[in-house]
PDB file of C-alpha atoms in Angstrom:
ATOM      1  CA  UNK Q   1      -0.045   0.057  -0.022  1.00  0.00           C
ATOM      2  CA  UNK Q   2       2.760   2.330   0.891  1.00  0.00           C
ATOM      3  CA  UNK Q   3       4.511   1.592  -2.399  1.00  0.00           C
ATOM      4  CA  UNK Q   4       1.258   2.393  -4.380  1.00  0.00           C
ATOM      5  CA  UNK Q   5       0.919   5.662  -2.486  1.00  0.00           C
ATOM      6  CA  UNK Q   6       4.631   6.599  -3.400  1.00  0.00           C
ATOM      7  CA  UNK Q   7       3.913   5.915  -7.133  1.00  0.00           C
ATOM      8  CA  UNK Q   8       0.865   7.848  -6.999  1.00  0.00           C
ATOM      9  CA  UNK Q   9       2.446  10.854  -5.167  1.00  0.00           C
ATOM     10  CA  UNK Q  10       3.384  14.236  -6.625  1.00  0.00           C
ATOM     11  CA  UNK Q  11       6.777  13.756  -5.478  1.00  0.00           C
ATOM     12  CA  UNK Q  12       7.356  10.681  -7.648  1.00  0.00           C
ATOM     13  CA  UNK Q  13       5.933  12.215 -10.793  1.00  0.00           C
ATOM     14  CA  UNK Q  14       7.908  15.315 -10.237  1.00  0.00           C
ATOM     15  CA  UNK Q  15      11.210  13.184 -10.075  1.00  0.00           C
ATOM     16  CA  UNK Q  16      10.034  11.047 -13.065  1.00  0.00           C
ATOM     17  CA  UNK Q  17       9.251  13.863 -15.531  1.00  0.00           C
ATOM     18  CA  UNK Q  18      12.819  14.115 -16.807  1.00  0.00           C
ATOM     19  CA  UNK Q  19      13.048  10.433 -17.458  1.00  0.00           C
ATOM     20  CA  UNK Q  20       9.501  10.327 -18.983  1.00  0.00           C
ATOM     21  CA  UNK Q  21      10.353  13.316 -21.341  1.00  0.00           C
ATOM     22  CA  UNK Q  22      13.547  11.660 -22.473  1.00  0.00           C
ATOM     23  CA  UNK Q  23      11.663   8.376 -23.038  1.00  0.00           C
ATOM     24  CA  UNK Q  24       8.817  10.119 -25.035  1.00  0.00           C
ATOM     25  CA  UNK Q  25      11.357  11.934 -27.427  1.00  0.00           C
ATOM     26  CA  UNK Q  26      13.404   8.742 -27.777  1.00  0.00           C
ATOM     27  CA  UNK Q  27      10.376   6.636 -28.868  1.00  0.00           C
ATOM     28  CA  UNK Q  28       9.445   9.310 -31.383  1.00  0.00           C
ATOM     29  CA  UNK Q  29      12.890   9.208 -32.816  1.00  0.00           C
ATOM     30  CA  UNK Q  30      12.783   5.387 -33.145  1.00  0.00           C
ATOM     31  CA  UNK Q  31       9.358   5.752 -34.686  1.00  0.00           C
ATOM     32  CA  UNK Q  32      10.576   7.993 -37.337  1.00  0.00           C
ATOM     33  CA  UNK Q  33      13.954   6.528 -37.840  1.00  0.00           C
ATOM     34  CA  UNK Q  34      14.076   2.779 -36.790  1.00  0.00           C
ATOM     35  CA  UNK Q  35      17.633   2.442 -37.863  1.00  0.00           C
ATOM     36  CA  UNK Q  36      18.501   4.609 -34.899  1.00  0.00           C
ATOM     37  CA  UNK Q  37      17.678   1.710 -32.669  1.00  0.00           C
ATOM     38  CA  UNK Q  38      21.322   0.496 -32.895  1.00  0.00           C
ATOM     39  CA  UNK Q  39      24.746   0.870 -31.388  1.00  0.00           C
ATOM     40  CA  UNK Q  40      25.778   3.138 -34.179  1.00  0.00           C
ATOM     41  CA  UNK Q  41      22.458   5.011 -34.114  1.00  0.00           C
ATOM     42  CA  UNK Q  42      22.498   5.739 -30.430  1.00  0.00           C
ATOM     43  CA  UNK Q  43      26.142   6.784 -30.628  1.00  0.00           C
ATOM     44  CA  UNK Q  44      25.342   9.280 -33.339  1.00  0.00           C
ATOM     45  CA  UNK Q  45      22.204  10.520 -31.591  1.00  0.00           C
ATOM     46  CA  UNK Q  46      23.817  11.163 -28.303  1.00  0.00           C
ATOM     47  CA  UNK Q  47      27.388  11.978 -29.421  1.00  0.00           C
ATOM     48  CA  UNK Q  48      26.978  15.757 -28.734  1.00  0.00           C
ATOM     49  CA  UNK Q  49      24.944  15.216 -25.587  1.00  0.00           C
ATOM     50  CA  UNK Q  50      28.029  14.823 -23.353  1.00  0.00           C
ATOM     51  CA  UNK Q  51      29.485  18.346 -23.690  1.00  0.00           C
ATOM     52  CA  UNK Q  52      25.897  19.776 -23.356  1.00  0.00           C
ATOM     53  CA  UNK Q  53      25.376  17.652 -20.222  1.00  0.00           C
ATOM     54  CA  UNK Q  54      28.712  18.736 -18.754  1.00  0.00           C
ATOM     55  CA  UNK Q  55      27.755  22.500 -19.417  1.00  0.00           C
ATOM     56  CA  UNK Q  56      24.363  21.831 -17.865  1.00  0.00           C
ATOM     57  CA  UNK Q  57      25.986  20.485 -14.725  1.00  0.00           C
ATOM     58  CA  UNK Q  58      28.189  23.539 -14.699  1.00  0.00           C
ATOM     59  CA  UNK Q  59      25.161  25.696 -14.838  1.00  0.00           C
ATOM     60  CA  UNK Q  60      23.557  23.729 -12.148  1.00  0.00           C
ATOM     61  CA  UNK Q  61      26.248  24.479  -9.646  1.00  0.00           C
ATOM     62  CA  UNK Q  62      25.507  28.205 -10.085  1.00  0.00           C
ATOM     63  CA  UNK Q  63      21.713  27.715  -9.987  1.00  0.00           C
ATOM     64  CA  UNK Q  64      22.013  25.682  -6.732  1.00  0.00           C
ATOM     65  CA  UNK Q  65      23.278  28.908  -4.993  1.00  0.00           C
ATOM     66  CA  UNK Q  66      20.470  31.039  -6.498  1.00  0.00           C
ATOM     67  CA  UNK Q  67      22.591  32.549  -9.166  1.00  0.00           C
ATOM     68  CA  UNK Q  68      22.640  32.333 -12.894  1.00  0.00           C
ATOM     69  CA  UNK Q  69      25.482  32.217 -15.304  1.00  0.00           C
ATOM     70  CA  UNK Q  70      24.966  33.853 -18.729  1.00  0.00           C
ATOM     71  CA  UNK Q  71      28.564  33.325 -19.812  1.00  0.00           C
ATOM     72  CA  UNK Q  72      28.886  29.594 -19.692  1.00  0.00           C
ATOM     73  CA  UNK Q  73      28.323  29.289 -23.497  1.00  0.00           C
ATOM     74  CA  UNK Q  74      31.178  31.901 -24.119  1.00  0.00           C
ATOM     75  CA  UNK Q  75      33.348  30.244 -21.623  1.00  0.00           C
ATOM     76  CA  UNK Q  76      33.062  26.732 -23.038  1.00  0.00           C
ATOM     77  CA  UNK Q  77      33.993  28.346 -26.475  1.00  0.00           C
ATOM     78  CA  UNK Q  78      37.037  29.924 -24.996  1.00  0.00           C
ATOM     79  CA  UNK Q  79      38.065  26.597 -23.494  1.00  0.00           C
ATOM     80  CA  UNK Q  80      37.530  24.910 -26.912  1.00  0.00           C
ATOM     81  CA  UNK Q  81      39.884  27.623 -28.497  1.00  0.00           C
ATOM     82  CA  UNK Q  82      42.495  26.948 -25.725  1.00  0.00           C
ATOM     83  CA  UNK Q  83      42.277  23.241 -26.228  1.00  0.00           C
ATOM     84  CA  UNK Q  84      42.701  23.432 -29.924  1.00  0.00           C
ATOM     85  CA  UNK Q  85      45.695  25.856 -29.725  1.00  0.00           C
ATOM     86  CA  UNK Q  86      47.726  26.349 -26.539  1.00  0.00           C
ATOM     87  CA  UNK Q  87      46.772  22.984 -24.997  1.00  0.00           C
ATOM     88  CA  UNK Q  88      48.045  21.203 -27.981  1.00  0.00           C
ATOM     89  CA  UNK Q  89      51.093  23.430 -29.074  1.00  0.00           C
ATOM     90  CA  UNK Q  90      52.306  24.421 -25.459  1.00  0.00           C
ATOM     91  CA  UNK Q  91      50.639  22.232 -22.989  1.00  0.00           C
ATOM     92  CA  UNK Q  92      51.962  23.958 -19.969  1.00  0.00           C
ATOM     93  CA  UNK Q  93      50.594  27.441 -21.224  1.00  0.00           C
ATOM     94  CA  UNK Q  94      47.194  25.751 -21.874  1.00  0.00           C
ATOM     95  CA  UNK Q  95      47.046  24.168 -18.482  1.00  0.00           C
ATOM     96  CA  UNK Q  96      48.123  27.461 -16.752  1.00  0.00           C
ATOM     97  CA  UNK Q  97      45.388  29.232 -18.852  1.00  0.00           C
ATOM     98  CA  UNK Q  98      42.539  26.769 -17.661  1.00  0.00           C
ATOM     99  CA  UNK Q  99      43.704  26.965 -14.088  1.00  0.00           C
ATOM    100  CA  UNK Q 100      43.565  30.769 -14.483  1.00  0.00           C
ATOM    101  CA  UNK Q 101      39.852  30.431 -15.760  1.00  0.00           C
ATOM    102  CA  UNK Q 102      38.861  28.517 -12.621  1.00  0.00           C
ATOM    103  CA  UNK Q 103      40.563  31.142 -10.406  1.00  0.00           C
ATOM    104  CA  UNK Q 104      38.576  33.763 -12.375  1.00  0.00           C
ATOM    105  CA  UNK Q 105      35.304  31.919 -11.719  1.00  0.00           C
ATOM    106  CA  UNK Q 106      36.097  31.670  -8.019  1.00  0.00           C
ATOM    107  CA  UNK Q 107      36.806  35.375  -8.015  1.00  0.00           C
ATOM    108  CA  UNK Q 108      33.297  36.118  -9.629  1.00  0.00           C
ATOM    109  CA  UNK Q 109      31.586  34.176  -7.041  1.00  0.00           C
ATOM    110  CA  UNK Q 110      33.479  36.060  -4.238  1.00  0.00           C
ATOM    111  CA  UNK Q 111      32.590  39.444  -5.991  1.00  0.00           C
ATOM    112  CA  UNK Q 112      29.009  38.611  -6.428  1.00  0.00           C
ATOM    113  CA  UNK Q 113      28.691  37.653  -2.868  1.00  0.00           C
ATOM    114  CA  UNK Q 114      30.625  40.482  -1.271  1.00  0.00           C
ATOM    115  CA  UNK Q 115      29.268  43.262  -3.242  1.00  0.00           C
ATOM    116  CA  UNK Q 116      25.867  41.742  -3.614  1.00  0.00           C
ATOM    117  CA  UNK Q 117      25.693  42.079  -7.248  1.00  0.00           C
ATOM    118  CA  UNK Q 118      23.210  40.466  -9.571  1.00  0.00           C
ATOM    119  CA  UNK Q 119      24.872  37.453 -10.933  1.00  0.00           C
ATOM    120  CA  UNK Q 120      22.981  37.902 -14.276  1.00  0.00           C
ATOM    121  CA  UNK Q 121      24.644  41.206 -14.823  1.00  0.00           C
ATOM    122  CA  UNK Q 122      28.175  40.078 -13.835  1.00  0.00           C
ATOM    123  CA  UNK Q 123      28.139  36.951 -15.838  1.00  0.00           C
ATOM    124  CA  UNK Q 124      26.611  38.767 -18.798  1.00  0.00           C
ATOM    125  CA  UNK Q 125      29.602  41.190 -18.749  1.00  0.00           C
ATOM    126  CA  UNK Q 126      31.872  38.172 -18.439  1.00  0.00           C
ATOM    127  CA  UNK Q 127      30.395  36.666 -21.497  1.00  0.00           C
ATOM    128  CA  UNK Q 128      31.783  39.456 -23.557  1.00  0.00           C
ATOM    129  CA  UNK Q 129      35.229  39.053 -21.881  1.00  0.00           C
ATOM    130  CA  UNK Q 130      35.257  35.301 -22.709  1.00  0.00           C
ATOM    131  CA  UNK Q 131      34.135  35.819 -26.251  1.00  0.00           C
ATOM    132  CA  UNK Q 132      36.787  38.508 -26.753  1.00  0.00           C
ATOM    133  CA  UNK Q 133      39.479  36.309 -25.473  1.00  0.00           C
ATOM    134  CA  UNK Q 134      38.349  33.530 -27.748  1.00  0.00           C
ATOM    135  CA  UNK Q 135      38.367  35.743 -30.659  1.00  0.00           C
ATOM    136  CA  UNK Q 136      41.833  37.116 -29.881  1.00  0.00           C
ATOM    137  CA  UNK Q 137      43.263  33.523 -29.484  1.00  0.00           C
ATOM    138  CA  UNK Q 138      41.496  32.058 -32.604  1.00  0.00           C
ATOM    139  CA  UNK Q 139      40.185  34.859 -34.902  1.00  0.00           C
ATOM    140  CA  UNK Q 140      38.994  32.250 -37.535  1.00  0.00           C
ATOM    141  CA  UNK Q 141      37.778  28.686 -37.122  1.00  0.00           C
ATOM    142  CA  UNK Q 142      40.698  26.362 -36.963  1.00  0.00           C
ATOM    143  CA  UNK Q 143      43.226  24.740 -34.564  1.00  0.00           C
ATOM    144  CA  UNK Q 144      43.288  20.982 -33.822  1.00  0.00           C
ATOM    145  CA  UNK Q 145      42.228  19.054 -30.821  1.00  0.00           C
ATOM    146  CA  UNK Q 146      45.078  17.261 -28.930  1.00  0.00           C
ATOM    147  CA  UNK Q 147      45.443  13.693 -29.881  1.00  0.00           C
ATOM    148  CA  UNK Q 148      44.723  12.283 -26.317  1.00  0.00           C
ATOM    149  CA  UNK Q 149      41.401  14.120 -26.138  1.00  0.00           C
ATOM    150  CA  UNK Q 150      40.323  12.872 -29.634  1.00  0.00           C
ATOM    151  CA  UNK Q 151      41.332   9.370 -28.586  1.00  0.00           C
ATOM    152  CA  UNK Q 152      39.331   9.560 -25.312  1.00  0.00           C
ATOM    153  CA  UNK Q 153      36.215  10.880 -26.855  1.00  0.00           C
ATOM    154  CA  UNK Q 154      36.196   8.418 -29.796  1.00  0.00           C
ATOM    155  CA  UNK Q 155      36.642   5.339 -27.543  1.00  0.00           C
ATOM    156  CA  UNK Q 156      33.973   2.706 -28.369  1.00  0.00           C
ATOM    157  CA  UNK Q 157      33.047   0.197 -25.631  1.00  0.00           C
ATOM    158  CA  UNK Q 158      31.784  -3.181 -26.888  1.00  0.00           C
ATOM    159  CA  UNK Q 159      28.207  -3.045 -26.012  1.00  0.00           C
ATOM    160  CA  UNK Q 160      27.022   0.394 -24.893  1.00  0.00           C
ATOM    161  CA  UNK Q 161      27.852   3.583 -26.763  1.00  0.00           C
ATOM    162  CA  UNK Q 162      30.318   5.868 -24.953  1.00  0.00           C
ATOM    163  CA  UNK Q 163      28.080   8.839 -24.788  1.00  0.00           C
ATOM    164  CA  UNK Q 164      25.474   6.859 -22.710  1.00  0.00           C
ATOM    165  CA  UNK Q 165      28.207   5.435 -20.328  1.00  0.00           C
ATOM    166  CA  UNK Q 166      29.509   8.982 -19.891  1.00  0.00           C
ATOM    167  CA  UNK Q 167      26.152  10.390 -19.074  1.00  0.00           C
ATOM    168  CA  UNK Q 168      25.280   7.753 -16.460  1.00  0.00           C
ATOM    169  CA  UNK Q 169      28.741   8.172 -14.855  1.00  0.00           C
ATOM    170  CA  UNK Q 170      28.367  11.938 -14.906  1.00  0.00           C
ATOM    171  CA  UNK Q 171      24.925  11.937 -13.332  1.00  0.00           C
ATOM    172  CA  UNK Q 172      25.829   9.317 -10.659  1.00  0.00           C
ATOM    173  CA  UNK Q 173      29.087  10.933  -9.710  1.00  0.00           C
ATOM    174  CA  UNK Q 174      27.624  14.433  -9.177  1.00  0.00           C
ATOM    175  CA  UNK Q 175      24.483  13.059  -7.548  1.00  0.00           C
ATOM    176  CA  UNK Q 176      26.637  11.279  -5.016  1.00  0.00           C
ATOM    177  CA  UNK Q 177      28.896  14.332  -4.404  1.00  0.00           C
ATOM    178  CA  UNK Q 178      25.982  16.827  -4.040  1.00  0.00           C
ATOM    179  CA  UNK Q 179      23.231  14.707  -2.561  1.00  0.00           C
ATOM    180  CA  UNK Q 180      24.917  12.147  -0.428  1.00  0.00           C
ATOM    181  CA  UNK Q 181      27.774  13.900   1.269  1.00  0.00           C
ATOM    182  CA  UNK Q 182      27.974  16.368   4.064  1.00  0.00           C
ATOM    183  CA  UNK Q 183      29.795  18.780   1.901  1.00  0.00           C
ATOM    184  CA  UNK Q 184      27.041  18.579  -0.777  1.00  0.00           C
ATOM    185  CA  UNK Q 185      24.456  19.395   1.892  1.00  0.00           C
ATOM    186  CA  UNK Q 186      26.460  22.492   2.788  1.00  0.00           C
ATOM    187  CA  UNK Q 187      26.822  23.634  -0.702  1.00  0.00           C
ATOM    188  CA  UNK Q 188      23.150  23.240  -1.551  1.00  0.00           C
ATOM    189  CA  UNK Q 189      22.339  24.798   1.803  1.00  0.00           C
ATOM    190  CA  UNK Q 190      23.672  28.135   0.378  1.00  0.00           C
ATOM    191  CA  UNK Q 191      20.865  28.171  -1.949  1.00  0.00           C
ATOM    192  CA  UNK Q 192      18.350  26.726   0.517  1.00  0.00           C
ATOM    193  CA  UNK Q 193      18.975  28.760   3.592  1.00  0.00           C
ATOM    194  CA  UNK Q 194      22.001  30.953   3.657  1.00  0.00           C
ATOM    195  CA  UNK Q 195      21.386  32.248   7.147  1.00  0.00           C
ATOM    196  CA  UNK Q 196      21.382  28.685   8.576  1.00  0.00           C
ATOM    197  CA  UNK Q 197      24.728  27.978   7.064  1.00  0.00           C
ATOM    198  CA  UNK Q 198      26.118  31.189   8.506  1.00  0.00           C
ATOM    199  CA  UNK Q 199      24.657  30.496  11.961  1.00  0.00           C
ATOM    200  CA  UNK Q 200      26.301  26.996  11.784  1.00  0.00           C
ATOM    201  CA  UNK Q 201      29.699  28.649  11.468  1.00  0.00           C
ATOM    202  CA  UNK Q 202      30.348  28.004   7.831  1.00  0.00           C
ATOM    203  CA  UNK Q 203      31.669  30.668   5.382  1.00  0.00           C
ATOM    204  CA  UNK Q 204      28.942  31.293   2.697  1.00  0.00           C
ATOM    205  CA  UNK Q 205      31.708  33.234   0.786  1.00  0.00           C
ATOM    206  CA  UNK Q 206      33.977  30.116   0.564  1.00  0.00           C
ATOM    207  CA  UNK Q 207      31.214  27.784  -0.352  1.00  0.00           C
ATOM    208  CA  UNK Q 208      30.122  30.196  -3.174  1.00  0.00           C
ATOM    209  CA  UNK Q 209      33.652  30.250  -4.364  1.00  0.00           C
ATOM    210  CA  UNK Q 210      33.723  26.539  -4.422  1.00  0.00           C
ATOM    211  CA  UNK Q 211      30.555  26.234  -6.378  1.00  0.00           C
ATOM    212  CA  UNK Q 212      31.628  28.820  -8.916  1.00  0.00           C
ATOM    213  CA  UNK Q 213      35.053  26.903  -9.259  1.00  0.00           C
ATOM    214  CA  UNK Q 214      33.167  23.687  -9.952  1.00  0.00           C
ATOM    215  CA  UNK Q 215      31.249  25.576 -12.493  1.00  0.00           C
ATOM    216  CA  UNK Q 216      34.489  26.388 -14.275  1.00  0.00           C
ATOM    217  CA  UNK Q 217      35.841  22.822 -13.893  1.00  0.00           C
ATOM    218  CA  UNK Q 218      32.753  21.315 -15.639  1.00  0.00           C
ATOM    219  CA  UNK Q 219      32.743  24.035 -18.087  1.00  0.00           C
ATOM    220  CA  UNK Q 220      36.251  23.144 -18.930  1.00  0.00           C
ATOM    221  CA  UNK Q 221      35.534  19.488 -19.316  1.00  0.00           C
ATOM    222  CA  UNK Q 222      32.595  20.584 -21.654  1.00  0.00           C
ATOM    223  CA  UNK Q 223      34.966  22.574 -23.888  1.00  0.00           C
ATOM    224  CA  UNK Q 224      37.570  20.053 -24.096  1.00  0.00           C
ATOM    225  CA  UNK Q 225      35.099  17.253 -24.907  1.00  0.00           C
ATOM    226  CA  UNK Q 226      33.387  19.487 -27.611  1.00  0.00           C
ATOM    227  CA  UNK Q 227      36.856  20.233 -29.198  1.00  0.00           C
ATOM    228  CA  UNK Q 228      37.592  16.622 -29.107  1.00  0.00           C
ATOM    229  CA  UNK Q 229      34.440  15.748 -31.053  1.00  0.00           C
ATOM    230  CA  UNK Q 230      34.736  18.551 -33.450  1.00  0.00           C
ATOM    231  CA  UNK Q 231      38.455  18.056 -33.836  1.00  0.00           C
ATOM    232  CA  UNK Q 232      38.891  21.895 -34.212  1.00  0.00           C
ATOM    233  CA  UNK Q 233      37.414  25.058 -32.407  1.00  0.00           C
ATOM    234  CA  UNK Q 234      35.660  28.319 -33.135  1.00  0.00           C
ATOM    235  CA  UNK Q 235      35.171  31.396 -30.978  1.00  0.00           C
ATOM    236  CA  UNK Q 236      31.343  30.888 -31.347  1.00  0.00           C
ATOM    237  CA  UNK Q 237      31.287  27.126 -31.239  1.00  0.00           C
ATOM    238  CA  UNK Q 238      29.240  26.807 -28.004  1.00  0.00           C
ATOM    239  CA  UNK Q 239      27.256  30.096 -27.702  1.00  0.00           C
ATOM    240  CA  UNK Q 240      23.931  28.092 -27.508  1.00  0.00           C
ATOM    241  CA  UNK Q 241      25.196  26.286 -24.582  1.00  0.00           C
ATOM    242  CA  UNK Q 242      23.974  29.187 -22.242  1.00  0.00           C
ATOM    243  CA  UNK Q 243      20.409  28.761 -22.946  1.00  0.00           C
ATOM    244  CA  UNK Q 244      20.626  24.991 -23.365  1.00  0.00           C
ATOM    245  CA  UNK Q 245      22.303  24.563 -19.927  1.00  0.00           C
ATOM    246  CA  UNK Q 246      19.673  26.698 -18.183  1.00  0.00           C
ATOM    247  CA  UNK Q 247      16.797  24.659 -19.891  1.00  0.00           C
ATOM    248  CA  UNK Q 248      18.482  21.356 -19.056  1.00  0.00           C
ATOM    249  CA  UNK Q 249      18.615  22.201 -15.378  1.00  0.00           C
ATOM    250  CA  UNK Q 250      15.015  23.339 -15.334  1.00  0.00           C
ATOM    251  CA  UNK Q 251      13.802  20.484 -17.472  1.00  0.00           C
ATOM    252  CA  UNK Q 252      15.654  18.149 -15.172  1.00  0.00           C
ATOM    253  CA  UNK Q 253      13.716  19.259 -12.062  1.00  0.00           C
ATOM    254  CA  UNK Q 254      15.927  22.133 -10.778  1.00  0.00           C
ATOM    255  CA  UNK Q 255      14.522  25.491  -9.616  1.00  0.00           C
ATOM    256  CA  UNK Q 256      15.982  28.995  -9.660  1.00  0.00           C
ATOM    257  CA  UNK Q 257      15.662  29.476  -5.956  1.00  0.00           C
ATOM    258  CA  UNK Q 258      15.824  27.238  -2.985  1.00  0.00           C
ATOM    259  CA  UNK Q 259      18.889  25.201  -3.825  1.00  0.00           C
ATOM    260  CA  UNK Q 260      16.505  22.555  -5.494  1.00  0.00           C
ATOM    261  CA  UNK Q 261      18.603  20.605  -8.029  1.00  0.00           C
ATOM    262  CA  UNK Q 262      18.791  17.288  -9.458  1.00  0.00           C
ATOM    263  CA  UNK Q 263      22.110  16.232 -10.969  1.00  0.00           C
ATOM    264  CA  UNK Q 264      20.636  13.043 -12.668  1.00  0.00           C
ATOM    265  CA  UNK Q 265      17.715  15.010 -13.804  1.00  0.00           C
ATOM    266  CA  UNK Q 266      19.996  17.768 -15.277  1.00  0.00           C
ATOM    267  CA  UNK Q 267      21.852  15.081 -17.298  1.00  0.00           C
ATOM    268  CA  UNK Q 268      18.559  13.664 -18.421  1.00  0.00           C
ATOM    269  CA  UNK Q 269      17.293  17.227 -19.436  1.00  0.00           C
ATOM    270  CA  UNK Q 270      20.502  17.841 -21.574  1.00  0.00           C
ATOM    271  CA  UNK Q 271      20.016  14.611 -23.280  1.00  0.00           C
ATOM    272  CA  UNK Q 272      16.349  15.322 -23.859  1.00  0.00           C
ATOM    273  CA  UNK Q 273      17.246  18.605 -25.577  1.00  0.00           C
ATOM    274  CA  UNK Q 274      19.872  16.962 -27.639  1.00  0.00           C
ATOM    275  CA  UNK Q 275      17.572  14.294 -28.830  1.00  0.00           C
ATOM    276  CA  UNK Q 276      14.793  16.942 -29.484  1.00  0.00           C
ATOM    277  CA  UNK Q 277      17.120  18.495 -32.107  1.00  0.00           C
ATOM    278  CA  UNK Q 278      17.353  15.098 -33.913  1.00  0.00           C
ATOM    279  CA  UNK Q 279      13.718  14.465 -33.584  1.00  0.00           C
ATOM    280  CA  UNK Q 280      12.800  17.707 -35.232  1.00  0.00           C
ATOM    281  CA  UNK Q 281      15.394  17.080 -37.984  1.00  0.00           C
ATOM    282  CA  UNK Q 282      13.765  13.773 -38.684  1.00  0.00           C
ATOM    283  CA  UNK Q 283      10.458  15.706 -39.044  1.00  0.00           C
ATOM    284  CA  UNK Q 284      12.280  17.928 -41.558  1.00  0.00           C
ATOM    285  CA  UNK Q 285      11.637  21.027 -39.504  1.00  0.00           C
ATOM    286  CA  UNK Q 286      13.841  23.958 -40.449  1.00  0.00           C
ATOM    287  CA  UNK Q 287      16.783  24.714 -38.176  1.00  0.00           C
ATOM    288  CA  UNK Q 288      15.363  28.209 -37.703  1.00  0.00           C
ATOM    289  CA  UNK Q 289      12.346  26.747 -35.968  1.00  0.00           C
ATOM    290  CA  UNK Q 290      14.117  24.053 -33.823  1.00  0.00           C
ATOM    291  CA  UNK Q 291      15.242  26.291 -31.114  1.00  0.00           C
ATOM    292  CA  UNK Q 292      11.557  27.494 -30.646  1.00  0.00           C
ATOM    293  CA  UNK Q 293      10.359  24.007 -30.709  1.00  0.00           C
ATOM    294  CA  UNK Q 294      12.852  23.055 -27.931  1.00  0.00           C
ATOM    295  CA  UNK Q 295      11.441  25.934 -25.869  1.00  0.00           C
ATOM    296  CA  UNK Q 296       7.958  24.509 -26.406  1.00  0.00           C
ATOM    297  CA  UNK Q 297       9.166  21.076 -25.022  1.00  0.00           C
ATOM    298  CA  UNK Q 298      10.486  22.906 -22.051  1.00  0.00           C
ATOM    299  CA  UNK Q 299       7.246  24.924 -21.469  1.00  0.00           C
ATOM    300  CA  UNK Q 300       5.184  21.668 -21.684  1.00  0.00           C
ATOM    301  CA  UNK Q 301       7.326  19.993 -19.056  1.00  0.00           C
ATOM    302  CA  UNK Q 302       7.309  23.027 -16.767  1.00  0.00           C
ATOM    303  CA  UNK Q 303       3.460  23.110 -17.203  1.00  0.00           C
ATOM    304  CA  UNK Q 304       3.245  19.468 -16.131  1.00  0.00           C
ATOM    305  CA  UNK Q 305       5.467  20.140 -13.247  1.00  0.00           C
ATOM    306  CA  UNK Q 306       3.299  22.927 -12.308  1.00  0.00           C
ATOM    307  CA  UNK Q 307       0.274  20.737 -12.211  1.00  0.00           C
ATOM    308  CA  UNK Q 308       2.063  18.204 -10.118  1.00  0.00           C
ATOM    309  CA  UNK Q 309       3.066  20.888  -7.622  1.00  0.00           C
ATOM    310  CA  UNK Q 310      -0.455  22.196  -7.383  1.00  0.00           C
ATOM    311  CA  UNK Q 311      -1.837  18.752  -6.676  1.00  0.00           C
ATOM    312  CA  UNK Q 312       0.833  18.155  -4.021  1.00  0.00           C
ATOM    313  CA  UNK Q 313      -0.175  21.522  -2.443  1.00  0.00           C
ATOM    314  CA  UNK Q 314      -3.829  20.577  -2.294  1.00  0.00           C
ATOM    315  CA  UNK Q 315      -2.894  17.343  -0.524  1.00  0.00           C
TER     316      UNK Q 315
END
C-alpha cells in the first residue's frame, strides 16, 4: 500500500518527469527512424549530448546557490579555443590558462557575494570578456584537438555507446557528491537557507567560491570534450550552450531558488534537448524553428510540473 501511494504521489511524478520526457522523445525518434535503434544510431544521436550535459552540470552549480551564469556558452567556446591551440602546441601554457579560468570563476563568486551584485549582470559582462579572449586566441575557425582528447572521446566500448556510459557516470558521480555527502548538503544549503549556514559557523563566501570553481571545472570539461568531438574550434562554437544549459537544469527538475537541483535530472534534461534536435530534424523542420520547438518542449514539461506541484499542495 505504501509503495502504491509513493507511485501515486506528486513527489514521484515530479522526479520522473525528466526520464519520461527523454523516453517520449526517444520513442518518437525510433518511430521516425527505426535504424537509430542500434549501437551506431544511439552513438550518433547522443554524441553531442556529453558536452551539453557537462555544461548543464556546470550551470547547475550556479543555480544551486540561487545565481545564474549567462557566460557559460562563451566560456566553453574559449576553453575549446584553448584546447585547440595552446593545450596542443604548448601544454603547460594551456594548463596554466585553464587553471587561471578556474581562479577567475572563483573570484566572480566572491565578487557577487561580497558586493551583493546581480549574478545575471556580472556573468553577462563576463560573456563578452570570454568571447573577446576567444576571438583574440582564434580569430578564424581552426586549430586542432590534442590527440589524447580525440582518442578519449572516440573510444567505443563493446556493448553500450560511450555517450550513454559517460552520461550515466556523470549523473551518478555528481549526484553522490552533491546529494549524498555532508559537503554537498552544505553547498546546496547556500541556496536553500544561507542564514542557517552562517549560523552554523560555515563561510558562505568560501562555499560560493567552491561552487563557482566547480562551474569552471565542468565548463572546462565541456569545452575539451566538444573540441575533441569537433576536432577543431571556433570562438562561437558553444554560444547556444548558455540557454541549453539553463533549460537542461530546469527540465531536469531544478529550480531557480531554494537550492533545489537534481544532477541526474539535469543530465537527462540535457540529453532530452539534444535528442529533440534530432527528432525535429527527422520531421524535416527547419533549423530556424528548432530552437523554438525546444522551448515548447521545456514549456510543456514546466506546465506538467506546475500541475504536479499544485496537486501536491492540495494534498
